[in-house]
Amino acid sequence: MSTARRTHGFRESVIRGMTRLAREYDSLNLAQGFPNFPAPELLKTAAARAIQDDINQYAITWGATRLRRALAATYAQRYGLDADPEREITVTCGATEAMIATLLALVDPGDEVIVFEPFYENYGPDAILSGAVPRFVPLREPDWTFDPAELAAAFNNRTRAIIINTPNNPTGKVFSREELQQIATLCQQWDVIAITDEIYEHILYDGATHIPLATLDGMAERTVTINSMSKTFSVTGWRVGWAISPATLATGIRKVHDFLTVGAPAPLQEAAAFALKLGDDYFRDLSTHYVARRDRLLAMLERTGFRCYRPSGAYYIMTDISAFGFDNDVDFTQYLVQEIGVAGVPGSSFYRDASRARTKLRFCFCKRDETLDEAERRLAKLQVRA
Ligand code: GLN
């Protein structure tokens, strides 16, 4: 017996696979980006209260009213974005479902979708499942900038959408207004939909600012803004995300979402509505908390022989591993998890062409101080060979 052809074009998630290996070898998991510290007490209380209050049956398929209203208020207040909770907001099972539901709803088989490379590994299978033909535009280190001419050349009559992830996983790049404007101009010129994954919106360093693409002139009417509770509130297991889009697109997204999952967890949507109302301090503290971890991991990696690309946002560090003399990123990652006791993600899982990532490895730093302390001790055993 074999599986359907649509599953053949992609492999199992390398990121989740690394989590399994980390468990198997009793390694520290600096691979999968989830916090290993407790979620905020206030959120846990709000979730427990919702369960006690018996909010335990399906919510409205496209999202509990309270949460959609809280989202509309948040985007209006923070960015001046106007989203109608009745017609333009769809609550999903995490940003992951928001992305696949969006692609299934908006892209026909054979349509081209532009993706910046390196990319978060889900976008590859997402494209395959929706029948999209991905067209990759490189972001080049050290600054992970794109060549505007290369981007322009990727647009054509078959282009249906472009996926933008800012702040970016795995590079830590935060797209500038100028870059976003270049994207916006091309989207308008070619009548293309922008799908933006903004899940690291509040995790920013060194004065970087997050600009939602939908706030640029003429873009709200052609942008799907995706986000979730996971990273901002350290609740990656809750699976509460959302997609904000014009009503004409939301009708399709809502239909796909309904038949895929019916809805996101009802009590956790109530807790999410509560969380969105936390004061500005909460959001400021998040970056302050992560910048210390970023600097800590940067310093220990550099001391050990990694070359690091300093992130301006999100909670990953992309590194160059040339100094260790390994043939490729997969062999080195295997050695690291098995012999050194630290798990990372081989760079090639973020590239279509593995040869472009032979010397790259991603670590995450959304981990407890004790985990980072122990990582430092273990990494000290690494030998530079080059
Ligand atoms: N976004 C996280 C990462 O890149 C977690 C991915 C996942 O397992 N859903 O590591």
mmCIF file of C-alpha atoms and ligand atoms in Angstrom:
data_model
loop_
_atom_site.group_PDB
_atom_site.id
_atom_site.type_symbol
_atom_site.label_atom_id
_atom_site.label_comp_id
_atom_site.label_asym_id
_atom_site.label_seq_id
_atom_site.Cartn_x
_atom_site.Cartn_y
_atom_site.Cartn_z
ATOM 1 C CA MET A 1 0.000 0.000 0.000
ATOM 2 C CA SER A 2 1.290 3.472 -0.699
ATOM 3 C CA THR A 3 0.188 6.959 0.182
ATOM 4 C CA ALA A 4 -1.323 9.564 -2.119
ATOM 5 C CA ARG A 5 0.997 11.290 -4.582
ATOM 6 C CA ARG A 6 0.473 14.639 -2.910
ATOM 7 C CA THR A 7 2.401 13.376 0.116
ATOM 8 C CA HIS A 8 5.390 12.199 -1.909
ATOM 9 C CA GLY A 9 6.843 15.583 -2.700
ATOM 10 C CA PHE A 10 7.800 16.444 0.863
ATOM 11 C CA ARG A 11 9.471 14.761 3.784
ATOM 12 C CA GLU A 12 8.605 14.729 7.454
ATOM 13 C CA SER A 13 9.287 17.995 9.266
ATOM 14 C CA VAL A 14 13.005 18.265 9.990
ATOM 15 C CA ILE A 15 12.301 20.623 12.905
ATOM 16 C CA ARG A 16 9.932 18.217 14.648
ATOM 17 C CA GLY A 17 12.296 15.354 13.730
ATOM 18 C CA MET A 18 15.100 17.145 15.592
ATOM 19 C CA THR A 19 12.875 17.367 18.668
ATOM 20 C CA ARG A 20 12.480 13.583 18.531
ATOM 21 C CA LEU A 21 16.237 13.112 18.200
ATOM 22 C CA ALA A 22 16.873 15.513 21.079
ATOM 23 C CA ARG A 23 14.663 13.298 23.279
ATOM 24 C CA GLU A 24 16.305 10.125 22.043
ATOM 25 C CA TYR A 25 19.846 11.334 22.836
ATOM 26 C CA ASP A 26 18.885 13.314 25.912
ATOM 27 C CA SER A 27 20.097 16.444 24.150
ATOM 28 C CA LEU A 28 19.143 20.046 24.779
ATOM 29 C CA ASN A 29 16.512 21.097 22.291
ATOM 30 C CA LEU A 30 17.732 24.305 20.690
ATOM 31 C CA ALA A 31 16.024 23.095 17.515
ATOM 32 C CA GLN A 32 12.253 23.506 17.654
ATOM 33 C CA GLY A 33 11.194 27.046 18.467
ATOM 34 C CA PHE A 34 9.042 26.686 21.546
ATOM 35 C CA PRO A 35 9.678 28.094 25.017
ATOM 36 C CA ASN A 36 10.564 25.622 27.781
ATOM 37 C CA PHE A 37 9.637 28.127 30.489
ATOM 38 C CA PRO A 38 6.137 28.529 31.950
ATOM 39 C CA ALA A 39 3.398 30.424 30.138
ATOM 40 C CA PRO A 40 2.236 33.667 31.833
ATOM 41 C CA GLU A 41 0.219 32.938 34.975
ATOM 42 C CA LEU A 42 -2.596 35.292 33.939
ATOM 43 C CA LEU A 43 -3.192 33.330 30.741
ATOM 44 C CA LYS A 44 -3.230 29.995 32.484
ATOM 45 C CA THR A 45 -5.778 31.322 34.945
ATOM 46 C CA ALA A 46 -7.930 32.744 32.149
ATOM 47 C CA ALA A 47 -7.868 29.406 30.278
ATOM 48 C CA ALA A 48 -8.708 27.397 33.395
ATOM 49 C CA ARG A 49 -11.531 29.823 34.179
ATOM 50 C CA ALA A 50 -12.993 29.422 30.681
ATOM 51 C CA ILE A 51 -13.031 25.656 31.103
ATOM 52 C CA GLN A 52 -14.636 25.952 34.538
ATOM 53 C CA ASP A 53 -17.223 28.323 33.100
ATOM 54 C CA ASP A 54 -18.064 25.566 30.642
ATOM 55 C CA ILE A 55 -16.893 27.144 27.457
ATOM 56 C CA ASN A 56 -16.212 23.642 26.276
ATOM 57 C CA GLN A 57 -18.206 23.219 23.087
ATOM 58 C CA TYR A 58 -17.447 24.400 19.558
ATOM 59 C CA ALA A 59 -16.965 28.107 19.195
ATOM 60 C CA ILE A 60 -18.339 29.775 16.062
ATOM 61 C CA THR A 61 -16.314 28.144 13.304
ATOM 62 C CA TRP A 62 -14.480 31.322 12.259
ATOM 63 C CA GLY A 63 -13.750 32.316 15.836
ATOM 64 C CA ALA A 64 -15.355 33.229 19.153
ATOM 65 C CA THR A 65 -16.969 36.658 18.934
ATOM 66 C CA ARG A 66 -15.011 37.954 21.898
ATOM 67 C CA LEU A 67 -11.684 37.010 20.323
ATOM 68 C CA ARG A 68 -12.503 38.444 16.896
ATOM 69 C CA ARG A 69 -13.577 41.699 18.544
ATOM 70 C CA ALA A 70 -10.418 41.786 20.652
ATOM 71 C CA LEU A 71 -8.329 41.230 17.513
ATOM 72 C CA ALA A 72 -10.116 44.008 15.641
ATOM 73 C CA ALA A 73 -9.552 46.393 18.565
ATOM 74 C CA THR A 74 -5.877 45.391 18.827
ATOM 75 C CA TYR A 75 -5.066 45.929 15.142
ATOM 76 C CA ALA A 76 -6.987 49.213 15.068
ATOM 77 C CA GLN A 77 -5.210 50.562 18.104
ATOM 78 C CA ARG A 78 -1.718 49.288 17.340
ATOM 79 C CA TYR A 79 -1.510 49.844 13.588
ATOM 80 C CA GLY A 80 -4.603 51.802 12.579
ATOM 81 C CA LEU A 81 -5.749 48.745 10.619
ATOM 82 C CA ASP A 82 -9.452 48.361 10.172
ATOM 83 C CA ALA A 83 -10.608 44.731 10.285
ATOM 84 C CA ASP A 84 -14.294 43.878 10.482
ATOM 85 C CA PRO A 85 -14.612 41.066 13.049
ATOM 86 C CA GLU A 86 -17.795 39.842 11.374
ATOM 87 C CA ARG A 87 -16.359 39.453 7.888
ATOM 88 C CA GLU A 88 -12.595 39.806 7.796
ATOM 89 C CA ILE A 89 -11.144 37.793 10.673
ATOM 90 C CA THR A 90 -10.851 33.998 10.752
ATOM 91 C CA VAL A 91 -9.561 32.300 13.899
ATOM 92 C CA THR A 92 -7.619 29.110 13.100
ATOM 93 C CA CYS A 93 -5.689 26.297 14.762
ATOM 94 C CA GLY A 94 -2.444 28.237 14.908
ATOM 95 C CA ALA A 95 -0.689 30.205 12.170
ATOM 96 C CA THR A 96 0.082 26.844 10.569
ATOM 97 C CA GLU A 97 -3.555 26.200 9.772
ATOM 98 C CA ALA A 98 -4.092 29.842 8.811
ATOM 99 C CA MET A 99 -1.363 29.492 6.165
ATOM 100 C CA ILE A 100 -2.536 26.220 4.628
ATOM 101 C CA ALA A 101 -6.212 27.265 4.741
ATOM 102 C CA THR A 102 -5.266 30.526 3.008
ATOM 103 C CA LEU A 103 -3.313 28.794 0.256
ATOM 104 C CA LEU A 104 -6.000 26.149 -0.289
ATOM 105 C CA ALA A 105 -8.630 28.871 -0.458
ATOM 106 C CA LEU A 106 -6.826 31.313 -2.731
ATOM 107 C CA VAL A 107 -4.436 29.419 -4.968
ATOM 108 C CA ASP A 108 -5.396 27.190 -7.900
ATOM 109 C CA PRO A 109 -3.171 24.288 -8.901
ATOM 110 C CA GLY A 110 -0.497 25.601 -11.236
ATOM 111 C CA ASP A 111 -0.584 29.149 -9.868
ATOM 112 C CA GLU A 112 2.820 30.456 -8.857
ATOM 113 C CA VAL A 113 3.557 31.563 -5.311
ATOM 114 C CA ILE A 114 6.710 33.548 -4.555
ATOM 115 C CA VAL A 115 8.616 32.489 -1.444
ATOM 116 C CA PHE A 116 11.773 34.062 -0.047
ATOM 117 C CA GLU A 117 14.539 31.547 0.589
ATOM 118 C CA PRO A 118 15.571 30.527 3.250
ATOM 119 C CA PHE A 119 11.975 29.914 4.331
ATOM 120 C CA TYR A 120 10.160 28.361 7.279
ATOM 121 C CA GLU A 121 9.936 24.717 6.294
ATOM 122 C CA ASN A 122 6.100 24.501 6.287
ATOM 123 C CA TYR A 123 5.797 26.758 3.244
ATOM 124 C CA GLY A 124 7.235 24.031 0.976
ATOM 125 C CA PRO A 125 4.634 21.341 1.817
ATOM 126 C CA ASP A 126 1.946 24.058 1.989
ATOM 127 C CA ALA A 127 2.700 24.898 -1.640
ATOM 128 C CA ILE A 128 2.633 21.221 -2.648
ATOM 129 C CA LEU A 129 -0.650 20.529 -0.834
ATOM 130 C CA SER A 130 -2.312 23.481 -2.521
ATOM 131 C CA GLY A 131 -0.855 22.639 -5.935
ATOM 132 C CA ALA A 132 1.037 25.929 -6.069
ATOM 133 C CA VAL A 133 4.284 26.206 -7.995
ATOM 134 C CA PRO A 134 6.751 27.896 -5.624
ATOM 135 C CA ARG A 135 9.167 30.443 -7.055
ATOM 136 C CA PHE A 136 12.060 31.194 -4.758
ATOM 137 C CA VAL A 137 13.748 34.541 -4.335
ATOM 138 C CA PRO A 138 16.977 34.406 -2.335
ATOM 139 C CA LEU A 139 17.631 36.418 0.803
ATOM 140 C CA ARG A 140 21.417 36.679 0.941
ATOM 141 C CA GLU A 141 23.561 36.717 4.027
ATOM 142 C CA PRO A 142 24.989 38.484 5.920
ATOM 143 C CA ASP A 143 22.042 40.919 5.924
ATOM 144 C CA TRP A 144 19.511 38.640 4.236
ATOM 145 C CA THR A 145 18.591 41.299 1.703
ATOM 146 C CA PHE A 146 16.994 40.478 -1.629
ATOM 147 C CA ASP A 147 17.925 41.857 -5.015
ATOM 148 C CA PRO A 148 14.972 44.040 -6.142
ATOM 149 C CA ALA A 149 15.585 43.055 -9.786
ATOM 150 C CA GLU A 150 15.491 39.372 -8.871
ATOM 151 C CA LEU A 151 12.240 39.892 -7.001
ATOM 152 C CA ALA A 152 10.715 41.800 -9.917
ATOM 153 C CA ALA A 153 11.754 39.013 -12.304
ATOM 154 C CA ALA A 154 9.886 36.436 -10.196
ATOM 155 C CA PHE A 155 6.519 38.122 -10.854
ATOM 156 C CA ASN A 156 4.587 37.164 -13.977
ATOM 157 C CA ASN A 157 1.036 36.493 -15.196
ATOM 158 C CA ARG A 158 0.852 33.188 -13.366
ATOM 159 C CA THR A 159 1.852 34.685 -9.989
ATOM 160 C CA ARG A 160 -1.055 34.472 -7.570
ATOM 161 C CA ALA A 161 0.564 35.207 -4.224
ATOM 162 C CA ILE A 162 3.761 36.027 -2.354
ATOM 163 C CA ILE A 163 4.548 34.784 1.162
ATOM 164 C CA ILE A 164 6.433 37.164 3.450
ATOM 165 C CA ASN A 165 7.539 36.236 6.958
ATOM 166 C CA THR A 166 8.646 39.216 9.015
ATOM 167 C CA PRO A 167 10.273 39.125 11.559
ATOM 168 C CA ASN A 168 11.761 36.180 9.728
ATOM 169 C CA ASN A 169 12.326 32.590 10.664
ATOM 170 C CA PRO A 170 15.099 31.363 10.328
ATOM 171 C CA THR A 171 17.195 34.488 9.599
ATOM 172 C CA GLY A 172 15.966 37.020 12.165
ATOM 173 C CA LYS A 173 15.591 39.585 9.389
ATOM 174 C CA VAL A 174 12.982 42.304 9.894
ATOM 175 C CA PHE A 175 11.810 43.627 6.522
ATOM 176 C CA SER A 176 12.297 47.389 6.196
ATOM 177 C CA ARG A 177 9.638 49.783 4.968
ATOM 178 C CA GLU A 178 11.572 50.227 1.748
ATOM 179 C CA GLU A 179 11.656 46.482 1.113
ATOM 180 C CA LEU A 180 7.973 46.135 1.925
ATOM 181 C CA GLN A 181 7.214 49.007 -0.435
ATOM 182 C CA GLN A 182 9.050 47.224 -3.253
ATOM 183 C CA ILE A 183 6.954 44.119 -2.581
ATOM 184 C CA ALA A 184 3.754 46.166 -2.384
ATOM 185 C CA THR A 185 4.430 47.921 -5.691
ATOM 186 C CA LEU A 186 4.989 44.603 -7.464
ATOM 187 C CA CYS A 187 1.872 43.055 -5.872
ATOM 188 C CA GLN A 188 -0.203 45.938 -7.179
ATOM 189 C CA GLN A 189 1.415 45.935 -10.585
ATOM 190 C CA TRP A 190 0.779 42.190 -11.066
ATOM 191 C CA ASP A 191 -2.479 41.933 -9.088
ATOM 192 C CA VAL A 192 -0.943 39.527 -6.596
ATOM 193 C CA ILE A 193 -2.099 38.615 -3.066
ATOM 194 C CA ALA A 194 0.405 39.103 -0.210
ATOM 195 C CA ILE A 195 0.289 36.522 2.560
ATOM 196 C CA THR A 196 2.267 37.714 5.562
ATOM 197 C CA ASP A 197 3.233 35.528 8.477
ATOM 198 C CA GLU A 198 3.842 37.984 11.327
ATOM 199 C CA ILE A 199 4.025 35.550 14.197
ATOM 200 C CA TYR A 200 7.199 37.142 15.672
ATOM 201 C CA GLU A 201 5.641 40.619 15.528
ATOM 202 C CA HIS A 202 6.531 41.460 19.128
ATOM 203 C CA ILE A 203 10.006 39.928 19.300
ATOM 204 C CA LEU A 204 12.294 42.711 18.063
ATOM 205 C CA TYR A 205 15.832 43.859 18.869
ATOM 206 C CA ASP A 206 18.155 46.826 18.472
ATOM 207 C CA GLY A 207 15.347 49.284 17.737
ATOM 208 C CA ALA A 208 13.863 47.291 14.847
ATOM 209 C CA THR A 209 10.182 48.009 14.168
ATOM 210 C CA HIS A 210 7.596 45.668 12.748
ATOM 211 C CA ILE A 211 5.571 47.066 9.871
ATOM 212 C CA PRO A 212 2.530 45.027 8.820
ATOM 213 C CA LEU A 213 2.432 44.966 5.021
ATOM 214 C CA ALA A 214 -1.313 45.622 5.168
ATOM 215 C CA THR A 215 -0.601 49.131 6.496
ATOM 216 C CA LEU A 216 1.082 50.202 3.255
ATOM 217 C CA ASP A 217 -1.035 52.162 0.793
ATOM 218 C CA GLY A 218 -3.333 49.958 -1.253
ATOM 219 C CA MET A 219 -2.252 46.744 0.485
ATOM 220 C CA ALA A 220 -5.047 46.043 3.013
ATOM 221 C CA GLU A 221 -7.290 45.038 0.128
ATOM 222 C CA ARG A 222 -4.830 42.402 -1.124
ATOM 223 C CA THR A 223 -3.124 41.143 2.035
ATOM 224 C CA VAL A 224 -3.803 38.185 4.296
ATOM 225 C CA THR A 225 -2.175 38.897 7.672
ATOM 226 C CA ILE A 226 -1.441 35.749 9.652
ATOM 227 C CA ASN A 227 -0.459 35.598 13.303
ATOM 228 C CA SER A 228 -1.049 33.582 16.445
ATOM 229 C CA MET A 229 -0.873 33.418 20.216
ATOM 230 C CA SER A 230 2.020 30.954 20.145
ATOM 231 C CA LYS A 231 5.145 33.086 20.203
ATOM 232 C CA THR A 232 3.819 36.316 21.707
ATOM 233 C CA PHE A 233 2.287 34.566 24.706
ATOM 234 C CA SER A 234 4.551 31.488 24.935
ATOM 235 C CA VAL A 235 1.676 29.051 24.341
ATOM 236 C CA THR A 236 2.720 27.157 21.215
ATOM 237 C CA GLY A 237 0.574 24.170 22.217
ATOM 238 C CA TRP A 238 -2.667 26.139 22.402
ATOM 239 C CA ARG A 239 -3.096 26.264 18.649
ATOM 240 C CA VAL A 240 -4.891 29.583 18.407
ATOM 241 C CA GLY A 241 -4.029 31.688 15.375
ATOM 242 C CA TRP A 242 -5.812 33.931 12.887
ATOM 243 C CA ALA A 243 -5.935 35.283 9.368
ATOM 244 C CA ILE A 244 -7.089 38.830 8.642
ATOM 245 C CA SER A 245 -8.049 39.553 5.064
ATOM 246 C CA PRO A 246 -10.585 41.398 2.914
ATOM 247 C CA ALA A 247 -14.035 39.784 3.176
ATOM 248 C CA THR A 248 -13.859 38.579 -0.442
ATOM 249 C CA LEU A 249 -10.867 36.387 0.504
ATOM 250 C CA ALA A 250 -12.095 35.562 4.017
ATOM 251 C CA THR A 251 -15.203 33.815 2.660
ATOM 252 C CA GLY A 252 -12.941 31.234 0.995
ATOM 253 C CA ILE A 253 -10.533 30.966 3.928
ATOM 254 C CA ARG A 254 -13.465 30.460 6.324
ATOM 255 C CA LYS A 255 -14.941 27.673 4.202
ATOM 256 C CA VAL A 256 -11.655 25.759 3.994
ATOM 257 C CA HIS A 257 -10.989 26.308 7.693
ATOM 258 C CA ASP A 258 -14.468 25.080 8.660
ATOM 259 C CA PHE A 259 -14.112 21.776 6.824
ATOM 260 C CA LEU A 260 -10.490 21.246 7.854
ATOM 261 C CA THR A 261 -10.859 21.752 11.594
ATOM 262 C CA VAL A 262 -14.306 23.211 12.478
ATOM 263 C CA GLY A 263 -12.569 25.556 14.856
ATOM 264 C CA ALA A 264 -9.780 26.385 17.267
ATOM 265 C CA PRO A 265 -10.095 25.324 20.945
ATOM 266 C CA ALA A 266 -13.018 27.284 22.412
ATOM 267 C CA PRO A 267 -11.782 27.904 25.992
ATOM 268 C CA LEU A 268 -8.358 28.932 24.739
ATOM 269 C CA GLN A 269 -9.946 31.470 22.412
ATOM 270 C CA GLU A 270 -11.522 33.078 25.485
ATOM 271 C CA ALA A 271 -8.140 33.194 27.187
ATOM 272 C CA ALA A 272 -6.646 34.652 24.010
ATOM 273 C CA ALA A 273 -9.226 37.458 24.003
ATOM 274 C CA PHE A 274 -8.191 38.239 27.547
ATOM 275 C CA ALA A 275 -4.463 38.104 26.734
ATOM 276 C CA LEU A 276 -4.730 40.586 23.874
ATOM 277 C CA LYS A 277 -5.838 43.174 26.403
ATOM 278 C CA LEU A 278 -2.653 42.928 28.475
ATOM 279 C CA GLY A 279 -0.903 46.277 28.822
ATOM 280 C CA ASP A 280 1.911 47.494 26.569
ATOM 281 C CA ASP A 281 4.405 46.499 29.274
ATOM 282 C CA TYR A 282 3.808 42.855 28.521
ATOM 283 C CA PHE A 283 4.782 43.282 24.874
ATOM 284 C CA ARG A 284 7.798 45.450 25.697
ATOM 285 C CA ASP A 285 9.035 42.989 28.306
ATOM 286 C CA LEU A 286 8.926 40.178 25.785
ATOM 287 C CA SER A 287 11.681 41.719 23.648
ATOM 288 C CA THR A 288 13.699 42.700 26.709
ATOM 289 C CA HIS A 289 13.502 39.155 27.982
ATOM 290 C CA TYR A 290 14.559 37.699 24.629
ATOM 291 C CA VAL A 291 17.334 40.163 23.862
ATOM 292 C CA ALA A 292 19.262 38.917 26.894
ATOM 293 C CA ARG A 293 18.907 35.338 25.666
ATOM 294 C CA ARG A 294 19.882 36.324 22.157
ATOM 295 C CA ASP A 295 23.055 38.014 23.367
ATOM 296 C CA ARG A 296 23.859 35.078 25.603
ATOM 297 C CA LEU A 297 23.531 32.495 22.809
ATOM 298 C CA LEU A 298 25.352 34.735 20.313
ATOM 299 C CA ALA A 299 28.301 35.071 22.671
ATOM 300 C CA MET A 300 28.556 31.374 23.469
ATOM 301 C CA LEU A 301 28.231 30.300 19.845
ATOM 302 C CA GLU A 302 30.845 32.771 18.674
ATOM 303 C CA ARG A 303 33.225 31.707 21.429
ATOM 304 C CA THR A 304 32.793 28.115 20.355
ATOM 305 C CA GLY A 305 33.604 28.717 16.667
ATOM 306 C CA PHE A 306 30.242 29.373 15.026
ATOM 307 C CA ARG A 307 29.899 32.450 12.840
ATOM 308 C CA CYS A 308 26.560 34.046 13.689
ATOM 309 C CA TYR A 309 24.141 36.191 11.729
ATOM 310 C CA ARG A 310 22.812 38.551 14.370
ATOM 311 C CA PRO A 311 19.002 38.514 14.331
ATOM 312 C CA SER A 312 16.961 41.739 14.576
ATOM 313 C CA GLY A 313 13.813 39.829 15.427
ATOM 314 C CA ALA A 314 12.275 36.389 16.191
ATOM 315 C CA TYR A 315 14.124 33.925 18.427
ATOM 316 C CA TYR A 316 16.539 32.082 16.180
ATOM 317 C CA ILE A 317 20.174 32.460 15.257
ATOM 318 C CA MET A 318 21.318 31.276 11.854
ATOM 319 C CA THR A 319 24.979 30.278 12.005
ATOM 320 C CA ASP A 320 27.841 29.308 9.744
ATOM 321 C CA ILE A 321 29.550 26.065 10.755
ATOM 322 C CA SER A 322 32.516 26.086 8.342
ATOM 323 C CA ALA A 323 35.033 26.170 11.194
ATOM 324 C CA PHE A 324 34.161 22.653 12.324
ATOM 325 C CA GLY A 325 35.337 21.022 9.101
ATOM 326 C CA PHE A 326 32.268 18.876 8.462
ATOM 327 C CA ASP A 327 31.182 17.975 4.964
ATOM 328 C CA ASN A 328 27.623 19.267 5.365
ATOM 329 C CA ASP A 329 25.026 20.652 7.761
ATOM 330 C CA VAL A 330 23.166 17.361 8.239
ATOM 331 C CA ASP A 331 26.300 15.438 9.321
ATOM 332 C CA PHE A 332 27.283 18.210 11.687
ATOM 333 C CA THR A 333 23.788 18.447 13.195
ATOM 334 C CA GLN A 334 23.805 14.692 13.750
ATOM 335 C CA TYR A 335 27.207 14.881 15.454
ATOM 336 C CA LEU A 336 26.038 17.775 17.595
ATOM 337 C CA VAL A 337 22.877 16.063 18.821
ATOM 338 C CA GLN A 338 24.499 12.669 19.331
ATOM 339 C CA GLU A 339 27.979 13.480 20.662
ATOM 340 C CA ILE A 340 27.734 16.994 22.095
ATOM 341 C CA GLY A 341 24.166 16.802 23.378
ATOM 342 C CA VAL A 342 22.737 19.913 21.688
ATOM 343 C CA ALA A 343 20.066 19.850 18.977
ATOM 344 C CA GLY A 344 19.835 22.473 16.225
ATOM 345 C CA VAL A 345 18.171 22.477 12.810
ATOM 346 C CA PRO A 346 20.254 21.802 9.681
ATOM 347 C CA GLY A 347 20.181 24.867 7.442
ATOM 348 C CA SER A 348 19.125 22.810 4.431
ATOM 349 C CA SER A 349 15.639 22.355 5.845
ATOM 350 C CA PHE A 350 15.086 26.037 5.041
ATOM 351 C CA TYR A 351 16.318 25.791 1.439
ATOM 352 C CA ARG A 352 14.994 24.101 -1.653
ATOM 353 C CA ASP A 353 18.547 23.436 -2.785
ATOM 354 C CA ALA A 354 20.472 21.746 0.049
ATOM 355 C CA SER A 355 23.824 22.660 -1.486
ATOM 356 C CA ARG A 356 23.197 26.326 -0.595
ATOM 357 C CA ALA A 357 23.006 25.431 3.088
ATOM 358 C CA ARG A 358 25.879 23.007 3.630
ATOM 359 C CA THR A 359 27.496 25.332 6.156
ATOM 360 C CA LYS A 360 24.320 26.557 7.885
ATOM 361 C CA LEU A 361 22.651 25.592 11.123
ATOM 362 C CA ARG A 362 19.825 27.262 13.080
ATOM 363 C CA PHE A 363 19.563 27.441 16.859
ATOM 364 C CA CYS A 364 16.737 28.870 18.934
ATOM 365 C CA PHE A 365 17.113 30.702 22.232
ATOM 366 C CA CYS A 366 13.566 30.686 23.648
ATOM 367 C CA LYS A 367 14.815 28.535 26.504
ATOM 368 C CA ARG A 368 15.343 28.732 30.272
ATOM 369 C CA ASP A 369 18.598 30.143 31.660
ATOM 370 C CA GLU A 370 19.499 26.684 32.973
ATOM 371 C CA THR A 371 19.112 25.226 29.490
ATOM 372 C CA LEU A 372 21.379 27.894 28.036
ATOM 373 C CA ASP A 373 23.903 27.379 30.884
ATOM 374 C CA GLU A 374 24.040 23.687 30.126
ATOM 375 C CA ALA A 375 24.266 24.349 26.379
ATOM 376 C CA GLU A 376 27.306 26.488 27.073
ATOM 377 C CA ARG A 377 29.001 23.684 28.997
ATOM 378 C CA ARG A 378 28.261 21.153 26.271
ATOM 379 C CA LEU A 379 29.223 23.368 23.348
ATOM 380 C CA ALA A 380 32.596 24.012 24.979
ATOM 381 C CA LYS A 381 33.518 20.445 23.989
ATOM 382 C CA LEU A 382 33.353 21.311 20.290
ATOM 383 C CA GLN A 383 36.661 21.463 18.435
ATOM 384 C CA VAL A 384 37.375 23.952 15.694
ATOM 385 C CA ARG A 385 39.160 22.121 12.871
ATOM 386 C CA ALA A 386 39.475 24.528 10.008
HETATM 387 N N1 GLN B 1 8.140 27.772 14.363
HETATM 388 C C1 GLN B 1 8.918 26.895 15.188
HETATM 389 C C2 GLN B 1 10.257 26.606 14.554
HETATM 390 O O1 GLN B 1 10.556 27.086 13.495
HETATM 391 C C3 GLN B 1 8.182 25.644 15.519
HETATM 392 C C4 GLN B 1 7.813 24.861 14.333
HETATM 393 C C5 GLN B 1 6.800 23.842 14.613
HETATM 394 O O2 GLN B 1 7.184 22.769 15.023
HETATM 395 N N2 GLN B 1 5.552 24.116 14.415
HETATM 396 O O3 GLN B 1 11.041 25.922 15.153
#
